[in-house]
PDB file of C-alpha atoms in Angstrom:
ATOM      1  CA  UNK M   1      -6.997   2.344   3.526  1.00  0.00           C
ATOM      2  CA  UNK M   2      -6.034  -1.671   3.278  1.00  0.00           C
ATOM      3  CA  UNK M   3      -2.877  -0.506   5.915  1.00  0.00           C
ATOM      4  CA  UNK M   4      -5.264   1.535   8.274  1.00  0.00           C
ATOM      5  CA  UNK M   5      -7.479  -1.592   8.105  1.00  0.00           C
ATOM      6  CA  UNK M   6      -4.260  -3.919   9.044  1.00  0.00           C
ATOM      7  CA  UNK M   7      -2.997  -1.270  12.153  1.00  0.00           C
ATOM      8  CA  UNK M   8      -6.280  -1.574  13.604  1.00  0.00           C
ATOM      9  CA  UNK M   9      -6.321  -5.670  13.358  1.00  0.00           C
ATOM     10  CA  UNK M  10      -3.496  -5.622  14.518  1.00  0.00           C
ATOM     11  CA  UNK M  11      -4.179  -3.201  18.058  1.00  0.00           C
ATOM     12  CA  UNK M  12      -7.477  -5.758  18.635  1.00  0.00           C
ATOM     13  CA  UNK M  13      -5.319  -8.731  18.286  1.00  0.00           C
ATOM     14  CA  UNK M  14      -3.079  -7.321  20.628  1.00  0.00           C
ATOM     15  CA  UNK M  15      -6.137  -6.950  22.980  1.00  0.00           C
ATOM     16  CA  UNK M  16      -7.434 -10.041  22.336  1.00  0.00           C
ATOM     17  CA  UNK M  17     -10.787  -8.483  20.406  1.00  0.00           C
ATOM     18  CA  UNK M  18     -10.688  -9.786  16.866  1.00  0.00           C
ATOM     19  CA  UNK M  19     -10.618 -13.744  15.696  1.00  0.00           C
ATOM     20  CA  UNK M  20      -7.951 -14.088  13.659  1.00  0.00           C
ATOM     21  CA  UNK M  21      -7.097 -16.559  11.486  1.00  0.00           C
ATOM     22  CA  UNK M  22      -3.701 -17.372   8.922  1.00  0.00           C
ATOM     23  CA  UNK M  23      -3.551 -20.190   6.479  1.00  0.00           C
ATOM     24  CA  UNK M  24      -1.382 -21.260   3.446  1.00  0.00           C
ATOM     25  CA  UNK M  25      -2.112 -18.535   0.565  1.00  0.00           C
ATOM     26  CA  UNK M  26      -3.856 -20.587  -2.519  1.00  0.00           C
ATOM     27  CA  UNK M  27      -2.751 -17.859  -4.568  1.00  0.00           C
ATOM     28  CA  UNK M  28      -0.515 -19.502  -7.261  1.00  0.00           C
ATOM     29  CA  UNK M  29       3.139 -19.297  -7.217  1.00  0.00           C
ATOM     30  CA  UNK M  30       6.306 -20.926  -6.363  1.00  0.00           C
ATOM     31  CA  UNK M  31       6.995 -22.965  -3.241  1.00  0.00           C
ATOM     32  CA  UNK M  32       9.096 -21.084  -0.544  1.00  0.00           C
ATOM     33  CA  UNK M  33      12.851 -20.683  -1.389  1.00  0.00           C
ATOM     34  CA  UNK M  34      15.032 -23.001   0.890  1.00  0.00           C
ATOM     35  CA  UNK M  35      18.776 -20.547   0.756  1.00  0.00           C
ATOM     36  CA  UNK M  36      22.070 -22.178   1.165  1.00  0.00           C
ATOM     37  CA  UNK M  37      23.545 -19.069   3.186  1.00  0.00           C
ATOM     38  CA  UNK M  38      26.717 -21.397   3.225  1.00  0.00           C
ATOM     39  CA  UNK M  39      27.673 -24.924   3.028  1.00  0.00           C
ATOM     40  CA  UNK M  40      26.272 -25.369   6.947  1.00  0.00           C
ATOM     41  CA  UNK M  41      23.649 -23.054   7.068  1.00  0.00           C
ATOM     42  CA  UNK M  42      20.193 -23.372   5.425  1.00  0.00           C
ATOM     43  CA  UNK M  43      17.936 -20.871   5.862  1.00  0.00           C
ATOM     44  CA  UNK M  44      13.276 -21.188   4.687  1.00  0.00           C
ATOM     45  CA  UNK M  45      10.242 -18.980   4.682  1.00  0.00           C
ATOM     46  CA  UNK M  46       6.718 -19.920   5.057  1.00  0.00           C
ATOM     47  CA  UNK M  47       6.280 -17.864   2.600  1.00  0.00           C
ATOM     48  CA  UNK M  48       2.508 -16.570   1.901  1.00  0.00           C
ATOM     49  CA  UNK M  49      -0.036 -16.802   4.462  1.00  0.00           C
ATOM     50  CA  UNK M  50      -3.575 -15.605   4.056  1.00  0.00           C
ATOM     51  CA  UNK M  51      -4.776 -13.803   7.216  1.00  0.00           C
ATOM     52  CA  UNK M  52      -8.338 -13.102   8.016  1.00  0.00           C
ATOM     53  CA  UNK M  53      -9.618 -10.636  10.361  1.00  0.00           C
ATOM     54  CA  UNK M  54     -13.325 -10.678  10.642  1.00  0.00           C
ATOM     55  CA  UNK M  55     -15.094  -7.005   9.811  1.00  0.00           C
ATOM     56  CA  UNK M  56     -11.029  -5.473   9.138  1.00  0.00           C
ATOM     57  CA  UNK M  57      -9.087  -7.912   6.481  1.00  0.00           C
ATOM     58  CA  UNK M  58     -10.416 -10.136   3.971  1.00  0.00           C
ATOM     59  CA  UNK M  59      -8.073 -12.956   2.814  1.00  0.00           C
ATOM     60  CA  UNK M  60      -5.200 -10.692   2.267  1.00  0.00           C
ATOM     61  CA  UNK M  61      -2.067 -12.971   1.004  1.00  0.00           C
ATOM     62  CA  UNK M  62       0.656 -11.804   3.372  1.00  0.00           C
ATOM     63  CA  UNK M  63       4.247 -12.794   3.463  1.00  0.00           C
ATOM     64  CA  UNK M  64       5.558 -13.775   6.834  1.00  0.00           C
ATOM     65  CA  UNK M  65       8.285 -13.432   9.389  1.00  0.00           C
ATOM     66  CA  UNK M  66       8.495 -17.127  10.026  1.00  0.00           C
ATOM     67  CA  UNK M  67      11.720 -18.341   9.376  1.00  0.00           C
ATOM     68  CA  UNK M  68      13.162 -22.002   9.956  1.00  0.00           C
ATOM     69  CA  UNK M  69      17.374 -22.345  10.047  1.00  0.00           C
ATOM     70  CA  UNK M  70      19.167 -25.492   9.855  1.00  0.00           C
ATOM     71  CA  UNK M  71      22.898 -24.828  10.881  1.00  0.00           C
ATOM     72  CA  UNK M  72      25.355 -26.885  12.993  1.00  0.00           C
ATOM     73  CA  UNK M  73      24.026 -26.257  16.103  1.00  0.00           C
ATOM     74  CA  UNK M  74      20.124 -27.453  15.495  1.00  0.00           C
ATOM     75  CA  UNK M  75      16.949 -26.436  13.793  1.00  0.00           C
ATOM     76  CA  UNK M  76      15.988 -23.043  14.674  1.00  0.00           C
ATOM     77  CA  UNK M  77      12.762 -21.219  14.129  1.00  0.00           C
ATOM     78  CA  UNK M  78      11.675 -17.537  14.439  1.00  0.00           C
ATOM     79  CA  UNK M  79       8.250 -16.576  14.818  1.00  0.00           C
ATOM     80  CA  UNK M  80       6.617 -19.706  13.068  1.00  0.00           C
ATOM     81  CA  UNK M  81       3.360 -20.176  11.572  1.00  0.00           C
ATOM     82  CA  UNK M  82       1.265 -21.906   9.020  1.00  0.00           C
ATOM     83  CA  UNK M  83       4.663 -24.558   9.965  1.00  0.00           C
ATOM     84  CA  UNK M  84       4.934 -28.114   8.041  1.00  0.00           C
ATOM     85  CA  UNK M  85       5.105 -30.869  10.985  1.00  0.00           C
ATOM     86  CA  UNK M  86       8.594 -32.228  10.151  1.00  0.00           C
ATOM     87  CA  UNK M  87      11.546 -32.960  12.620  1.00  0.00           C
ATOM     88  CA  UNK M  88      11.364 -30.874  15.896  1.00  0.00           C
ATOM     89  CA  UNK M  89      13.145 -27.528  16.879  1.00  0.00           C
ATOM     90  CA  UNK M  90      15.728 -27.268  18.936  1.00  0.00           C
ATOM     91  CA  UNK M  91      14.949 -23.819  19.738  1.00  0.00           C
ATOM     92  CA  UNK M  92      11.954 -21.403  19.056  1.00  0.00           C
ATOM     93  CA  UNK M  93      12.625 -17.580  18.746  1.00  0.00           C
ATOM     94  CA  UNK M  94       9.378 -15.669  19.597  1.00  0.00           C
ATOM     95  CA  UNK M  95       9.719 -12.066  18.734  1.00  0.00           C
ATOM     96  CA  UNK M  96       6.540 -10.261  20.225  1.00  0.00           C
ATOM     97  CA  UNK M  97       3.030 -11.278  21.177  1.00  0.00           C
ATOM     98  CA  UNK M  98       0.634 -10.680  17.826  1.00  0.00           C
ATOM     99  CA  UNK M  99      -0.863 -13.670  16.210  1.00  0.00           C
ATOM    100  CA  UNK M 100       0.926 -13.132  13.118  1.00  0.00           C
ATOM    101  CA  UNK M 101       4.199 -13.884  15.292  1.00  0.00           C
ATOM    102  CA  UNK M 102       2.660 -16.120  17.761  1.00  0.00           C
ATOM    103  CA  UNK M 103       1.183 -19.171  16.788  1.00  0.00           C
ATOM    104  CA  UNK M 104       0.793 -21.449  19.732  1.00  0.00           C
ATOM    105  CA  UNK M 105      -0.375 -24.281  17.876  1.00  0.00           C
ATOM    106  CA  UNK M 106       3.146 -24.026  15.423  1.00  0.00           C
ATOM    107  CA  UNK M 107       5.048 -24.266  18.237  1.00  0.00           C
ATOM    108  CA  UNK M 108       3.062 -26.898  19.659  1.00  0.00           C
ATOM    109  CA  UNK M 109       3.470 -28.814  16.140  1.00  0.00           C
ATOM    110  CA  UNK M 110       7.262 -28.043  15.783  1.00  0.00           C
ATOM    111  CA  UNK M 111       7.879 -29.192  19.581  1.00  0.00           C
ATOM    112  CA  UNK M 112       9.056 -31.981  21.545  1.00  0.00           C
ATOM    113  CA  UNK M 113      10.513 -32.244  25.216  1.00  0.00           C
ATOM    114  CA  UNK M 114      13.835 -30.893  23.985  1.00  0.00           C
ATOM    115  CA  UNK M 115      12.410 -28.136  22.656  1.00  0.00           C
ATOM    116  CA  UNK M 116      13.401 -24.637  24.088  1.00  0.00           C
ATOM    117  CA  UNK M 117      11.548 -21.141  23.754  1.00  0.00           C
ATOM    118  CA  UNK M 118      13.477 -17.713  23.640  1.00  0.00           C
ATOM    119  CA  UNK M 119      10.661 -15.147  23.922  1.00  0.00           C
ATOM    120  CA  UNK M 120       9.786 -11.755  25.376  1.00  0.00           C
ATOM    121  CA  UNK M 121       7.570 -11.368  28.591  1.00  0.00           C
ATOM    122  CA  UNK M 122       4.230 -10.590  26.678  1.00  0.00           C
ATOM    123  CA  UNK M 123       4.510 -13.976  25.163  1.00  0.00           C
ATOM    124  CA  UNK M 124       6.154 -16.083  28.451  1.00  0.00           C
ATOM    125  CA  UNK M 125       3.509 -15.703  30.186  1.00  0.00           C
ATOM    126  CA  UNK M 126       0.909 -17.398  27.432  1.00  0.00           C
ATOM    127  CA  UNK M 127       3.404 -20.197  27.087  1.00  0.00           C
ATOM    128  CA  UNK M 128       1.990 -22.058  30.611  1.00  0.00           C
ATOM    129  CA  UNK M 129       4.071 -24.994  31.084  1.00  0.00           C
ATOM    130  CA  UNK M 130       6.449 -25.177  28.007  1.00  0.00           C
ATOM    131  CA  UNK M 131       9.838 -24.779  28.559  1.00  0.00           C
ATOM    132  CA  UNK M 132      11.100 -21.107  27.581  1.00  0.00           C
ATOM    133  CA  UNK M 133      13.576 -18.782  28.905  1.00  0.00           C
ATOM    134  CA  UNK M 134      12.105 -14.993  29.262  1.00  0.00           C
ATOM    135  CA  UNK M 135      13.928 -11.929  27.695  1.00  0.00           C
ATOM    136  CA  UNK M 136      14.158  -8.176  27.598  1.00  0.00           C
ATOM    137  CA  UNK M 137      16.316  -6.181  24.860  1.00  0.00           C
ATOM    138  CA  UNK M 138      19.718  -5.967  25.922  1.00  0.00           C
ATOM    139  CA  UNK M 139      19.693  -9.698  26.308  1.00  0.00           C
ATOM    140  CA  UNK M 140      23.231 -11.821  25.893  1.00  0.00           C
ATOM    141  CA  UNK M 141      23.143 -15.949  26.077  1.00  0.00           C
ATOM    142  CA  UNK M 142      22.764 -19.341  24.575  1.00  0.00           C
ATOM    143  CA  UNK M 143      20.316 -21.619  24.829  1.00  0.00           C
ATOM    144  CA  UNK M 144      21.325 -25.134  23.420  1.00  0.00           C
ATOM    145  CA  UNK M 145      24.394 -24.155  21.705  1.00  0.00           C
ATOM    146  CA  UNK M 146      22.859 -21.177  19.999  1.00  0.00           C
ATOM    147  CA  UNK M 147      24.115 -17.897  20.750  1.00  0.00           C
ATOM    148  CA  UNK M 148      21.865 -15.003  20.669  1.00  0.00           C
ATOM    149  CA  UNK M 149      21.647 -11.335  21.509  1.00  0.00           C
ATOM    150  CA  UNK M 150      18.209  -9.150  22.074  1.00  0.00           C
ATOM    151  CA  UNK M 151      17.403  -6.063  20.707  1.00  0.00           C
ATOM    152  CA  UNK M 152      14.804  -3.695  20.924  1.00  0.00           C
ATOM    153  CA  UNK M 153      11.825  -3.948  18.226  1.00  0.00           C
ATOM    154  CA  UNK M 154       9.145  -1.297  18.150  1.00  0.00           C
ATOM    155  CA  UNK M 155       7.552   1.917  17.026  1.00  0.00           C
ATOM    156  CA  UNK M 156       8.916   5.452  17.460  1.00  0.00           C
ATOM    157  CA  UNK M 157       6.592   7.215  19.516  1.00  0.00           C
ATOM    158  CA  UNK M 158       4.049   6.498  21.783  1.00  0.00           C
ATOM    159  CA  UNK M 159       0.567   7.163  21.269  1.00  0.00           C
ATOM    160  CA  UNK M 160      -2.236   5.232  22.594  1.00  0.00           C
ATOM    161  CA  UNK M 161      -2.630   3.744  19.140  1.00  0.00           C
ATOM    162  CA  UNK M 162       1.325   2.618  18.681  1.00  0.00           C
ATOM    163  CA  UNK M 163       1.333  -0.805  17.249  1.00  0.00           C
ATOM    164  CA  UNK M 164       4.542  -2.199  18.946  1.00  0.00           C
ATOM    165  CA  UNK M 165       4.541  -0.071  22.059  1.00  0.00           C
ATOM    166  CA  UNK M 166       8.188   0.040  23.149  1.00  0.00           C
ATOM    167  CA  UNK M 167       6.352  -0.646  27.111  1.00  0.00           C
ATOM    168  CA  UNK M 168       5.645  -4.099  25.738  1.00  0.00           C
ATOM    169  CA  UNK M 169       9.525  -4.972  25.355  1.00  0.00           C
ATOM    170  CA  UNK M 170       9.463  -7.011  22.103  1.00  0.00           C
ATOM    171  CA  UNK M 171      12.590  -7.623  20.658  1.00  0.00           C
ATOM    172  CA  UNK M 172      14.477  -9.056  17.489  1.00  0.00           C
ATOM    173  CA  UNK M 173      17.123 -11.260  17.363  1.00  0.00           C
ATOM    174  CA  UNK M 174      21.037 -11.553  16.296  1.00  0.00           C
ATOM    175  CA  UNK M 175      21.415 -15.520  16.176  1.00  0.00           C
ATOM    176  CA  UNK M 176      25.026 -16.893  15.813  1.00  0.00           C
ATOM    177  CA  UNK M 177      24.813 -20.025  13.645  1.00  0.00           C
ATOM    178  CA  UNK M 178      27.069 -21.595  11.544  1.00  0.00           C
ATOM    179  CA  UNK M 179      29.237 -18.864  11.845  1.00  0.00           C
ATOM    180  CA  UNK M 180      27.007 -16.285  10.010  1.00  0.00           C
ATOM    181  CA  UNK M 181      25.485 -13.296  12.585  1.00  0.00           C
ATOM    182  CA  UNK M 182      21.680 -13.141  11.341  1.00  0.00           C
ATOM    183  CA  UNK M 183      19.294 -10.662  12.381  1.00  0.00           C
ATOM    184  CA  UNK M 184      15.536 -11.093  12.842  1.00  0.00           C
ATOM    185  CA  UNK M 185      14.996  -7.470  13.309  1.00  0.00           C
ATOM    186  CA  UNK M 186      10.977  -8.299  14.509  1.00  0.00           C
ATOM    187  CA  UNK M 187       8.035  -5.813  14.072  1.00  0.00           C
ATOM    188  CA  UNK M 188      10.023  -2.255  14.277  1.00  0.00           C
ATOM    189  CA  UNK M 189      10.522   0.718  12.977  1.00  0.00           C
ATOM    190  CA  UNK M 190      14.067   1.747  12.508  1.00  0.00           C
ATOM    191  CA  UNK M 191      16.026   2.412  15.493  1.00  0.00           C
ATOM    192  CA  UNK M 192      19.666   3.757  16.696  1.00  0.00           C
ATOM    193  CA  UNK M 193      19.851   0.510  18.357  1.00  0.00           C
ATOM    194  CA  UNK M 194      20.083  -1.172  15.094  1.00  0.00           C
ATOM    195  CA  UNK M 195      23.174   0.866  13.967  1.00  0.00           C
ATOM    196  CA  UNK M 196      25.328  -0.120  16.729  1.00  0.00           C
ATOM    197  CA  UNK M 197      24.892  -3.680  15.450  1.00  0.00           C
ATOM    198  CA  UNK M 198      28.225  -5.178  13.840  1.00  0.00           C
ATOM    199  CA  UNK M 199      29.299  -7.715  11.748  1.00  0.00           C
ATOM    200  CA  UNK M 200      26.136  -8.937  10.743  1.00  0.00           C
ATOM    201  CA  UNK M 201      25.872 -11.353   7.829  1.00  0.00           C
ATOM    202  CA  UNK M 202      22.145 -11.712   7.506  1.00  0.00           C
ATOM    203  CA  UNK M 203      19.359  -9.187   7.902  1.00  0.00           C
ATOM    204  CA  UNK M 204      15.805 -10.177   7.650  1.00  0.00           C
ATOM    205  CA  UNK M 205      13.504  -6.777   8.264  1.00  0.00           C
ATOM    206  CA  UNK M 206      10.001  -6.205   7.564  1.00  0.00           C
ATOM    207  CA  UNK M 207       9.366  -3.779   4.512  1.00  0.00           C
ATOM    208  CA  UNK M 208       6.556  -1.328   3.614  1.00  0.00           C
ATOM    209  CA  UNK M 209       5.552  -0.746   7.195  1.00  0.00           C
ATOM    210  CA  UNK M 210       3.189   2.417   7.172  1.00  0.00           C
ATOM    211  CA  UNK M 211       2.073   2.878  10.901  1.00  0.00           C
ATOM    212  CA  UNK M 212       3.146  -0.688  12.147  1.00  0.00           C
ATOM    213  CA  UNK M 213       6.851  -1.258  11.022  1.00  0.00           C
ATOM    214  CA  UNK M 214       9.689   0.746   9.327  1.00  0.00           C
ATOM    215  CA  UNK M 215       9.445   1.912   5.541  1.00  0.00           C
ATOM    216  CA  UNK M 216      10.755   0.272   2.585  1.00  0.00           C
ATOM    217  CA  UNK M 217      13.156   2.955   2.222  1.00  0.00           C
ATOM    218  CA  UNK M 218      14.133   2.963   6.314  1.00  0.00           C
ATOM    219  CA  UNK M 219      14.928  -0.586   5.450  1.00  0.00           C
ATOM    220  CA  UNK M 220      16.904   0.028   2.352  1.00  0.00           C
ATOM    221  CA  UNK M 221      18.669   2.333   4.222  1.00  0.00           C
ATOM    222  CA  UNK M 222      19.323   0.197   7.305  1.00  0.00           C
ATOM    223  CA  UNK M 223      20.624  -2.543   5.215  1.00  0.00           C
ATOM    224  CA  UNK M 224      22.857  -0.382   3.446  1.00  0.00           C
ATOM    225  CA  UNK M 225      23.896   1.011   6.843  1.00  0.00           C
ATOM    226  CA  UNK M 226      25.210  -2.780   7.611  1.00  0.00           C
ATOM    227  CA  UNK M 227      26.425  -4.231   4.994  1.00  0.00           C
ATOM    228  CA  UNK M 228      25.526  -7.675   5.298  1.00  0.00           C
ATOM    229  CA  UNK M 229      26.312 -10.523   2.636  1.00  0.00           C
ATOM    230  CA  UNK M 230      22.192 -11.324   2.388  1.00  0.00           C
ATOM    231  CA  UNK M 231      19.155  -8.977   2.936  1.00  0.00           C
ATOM    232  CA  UNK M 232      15.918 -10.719   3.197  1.00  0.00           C
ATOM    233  CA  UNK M 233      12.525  -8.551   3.318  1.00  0.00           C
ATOM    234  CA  UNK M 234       9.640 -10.176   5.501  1.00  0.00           C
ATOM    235  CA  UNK M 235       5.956  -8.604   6.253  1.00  0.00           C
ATOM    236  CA  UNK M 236       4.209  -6.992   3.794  1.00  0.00           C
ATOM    237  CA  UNK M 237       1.591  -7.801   1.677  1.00  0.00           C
ATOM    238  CA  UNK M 238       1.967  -9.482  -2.193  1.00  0.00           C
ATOM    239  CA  UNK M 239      -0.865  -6.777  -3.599  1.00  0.00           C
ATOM    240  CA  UNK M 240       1.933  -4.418  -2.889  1.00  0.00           C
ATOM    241  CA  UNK M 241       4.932  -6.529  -3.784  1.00  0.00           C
ATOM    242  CA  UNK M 242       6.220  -3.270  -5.562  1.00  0.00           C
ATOM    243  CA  UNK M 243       7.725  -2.512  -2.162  1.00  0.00           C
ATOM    244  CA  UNK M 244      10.037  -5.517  -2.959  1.00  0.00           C
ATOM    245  CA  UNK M 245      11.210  -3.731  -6.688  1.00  0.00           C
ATOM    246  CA  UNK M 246      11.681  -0.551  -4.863  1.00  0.00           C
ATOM    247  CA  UNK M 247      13.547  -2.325  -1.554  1.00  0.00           C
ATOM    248  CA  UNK M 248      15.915  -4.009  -4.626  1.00  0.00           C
ATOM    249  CA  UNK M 249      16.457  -1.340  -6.204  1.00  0.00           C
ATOM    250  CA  UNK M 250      17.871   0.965  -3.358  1.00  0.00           C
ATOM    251  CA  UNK M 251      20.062  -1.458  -1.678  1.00  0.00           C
ATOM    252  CA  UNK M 252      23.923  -1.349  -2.134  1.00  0.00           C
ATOM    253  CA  UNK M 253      24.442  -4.129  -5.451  1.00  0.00           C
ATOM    254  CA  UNK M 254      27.042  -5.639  -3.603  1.00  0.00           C
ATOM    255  CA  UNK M 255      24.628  -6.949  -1.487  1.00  0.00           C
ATOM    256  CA  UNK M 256      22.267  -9.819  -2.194  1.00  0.00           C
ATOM    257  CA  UNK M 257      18.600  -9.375  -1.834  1.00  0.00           C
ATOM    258  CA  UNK M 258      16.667 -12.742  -1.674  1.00  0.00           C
ATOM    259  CA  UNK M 259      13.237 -12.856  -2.177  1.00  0.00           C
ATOM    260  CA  UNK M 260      11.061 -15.935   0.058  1.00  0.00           C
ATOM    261  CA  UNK M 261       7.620 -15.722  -1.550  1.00  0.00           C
TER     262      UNK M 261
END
């Protein structure tokens, strides 16, 4: 019922029809893990967020898919929110258009006049004058000495009630920093797309999707499928942190799940 709840939030966000709100979870627990991924390359969750949607969620403690990177060539973030004001980013990441992903006042707090935007065209066009550079999967470039490459990020079929319509062209992210590939795979369910990726050091994937992202064990499986040095799981909610045991427990040993919250 609590995920049926969520998938609806989450269509009248996407419409605009539901206030929404996401602050720093008061439920006790360790701060955020800060990972050396290498002596360069230093990677951070938010961690938990509480999100409130009036009438559909009630202060459910949610971990995110905001992710800040330090690496040689700047201070990246993907998809921040619930942020801590600190030194500005070089360059923003903006996966798709929710308010879970997009937090306008984050990126307002994490920005200066050097600061660039990489996002998809459901999000350009809320950005008004802030300086961003509009993508579609399939995307190749850099943007202030950061290399990136788009891919597609949504749901398999498409109902009227898909969650991440594949229309909208949302996308995830393989960021070249440091000299580690990482991928921000976004809101998604599994796709082919994802197994032509290669060399990929770094996965971060949401787990324990029901109708709005891929399964625990679709992620497993895509991880194993990879076989990067780090898996990271992102986006689902700590009453069902089992999803984390069973996401541990079916990916390849040799690689390293780390665990943000």
């Amino acid at each position: 019922m609590a995920s049926h709840r969520a998938f609806l939030a989450l269509l009248l966000m996407a419409q605009g029809c539901a206030f929404f709100s996401a602050v720093r979870s008061e439920t006790p627990m360790a701060p955020p893990q800060r990972v050396s991924l290498s002596d360069a390359v230093w990677l951070e969750s938010t961690g938990v967020v509480t999100l409130d949607v009036i009438l559909l969620i009630d202060h459910q403690d949610f971990v995110t898919a905001s992710i800040q990177i330090d690496a040689p060539e700047g201070r990246v973030f993907i998809d921040p929110l619930c942020v801590e004001k600190g030194a500005p980013a070089d360059v923003i990441f903006i996966t798709h258009g929710h308010q879970d992903h997009l937090s306008l006042d984050d990126i307002d707090l994490l920005s200066d006049a050097e600061t660039m935007i990489v996002a998809p065209k459901t999000v350009a066009r809320k950005l008004g004058e802030r300086s961003h550079v509009q993508v579609a999967p399939g995307y190749a470039a850099e943007v202030k000495g950061v290399h990136y490459e788009t891919i597609p990020a949504h749901n398999l079929g498409g109902g009227l009630l898909t969650a991440h319509s594949k229309r909208d062209e949302n996308v995830g992210y393989v960021l070249e920093l440091g000299g580690l590939r990482i991928l921000h795979a976004g809101d998604t369910d599994r796709l082919l797309t994802h197994d032509a990726l290669q060399d990929i050091d770094v996965v971060l994937l949401p787990i324990d999707g029901d109708d709005l992202t891929m399964s625990t064990e679709d992620a497993a499986d895509l991880v194993n499928a990879l076989q990067p040095r780090w898996a990271i799981p992102l986006h689902y909610a700590l009453e069902r942190d089992e999803a984390v045991e069973t996401f541990q427990r079916l990916v390849d040993p040799e690689i390293q799940v780390v665990v943000l919250q």
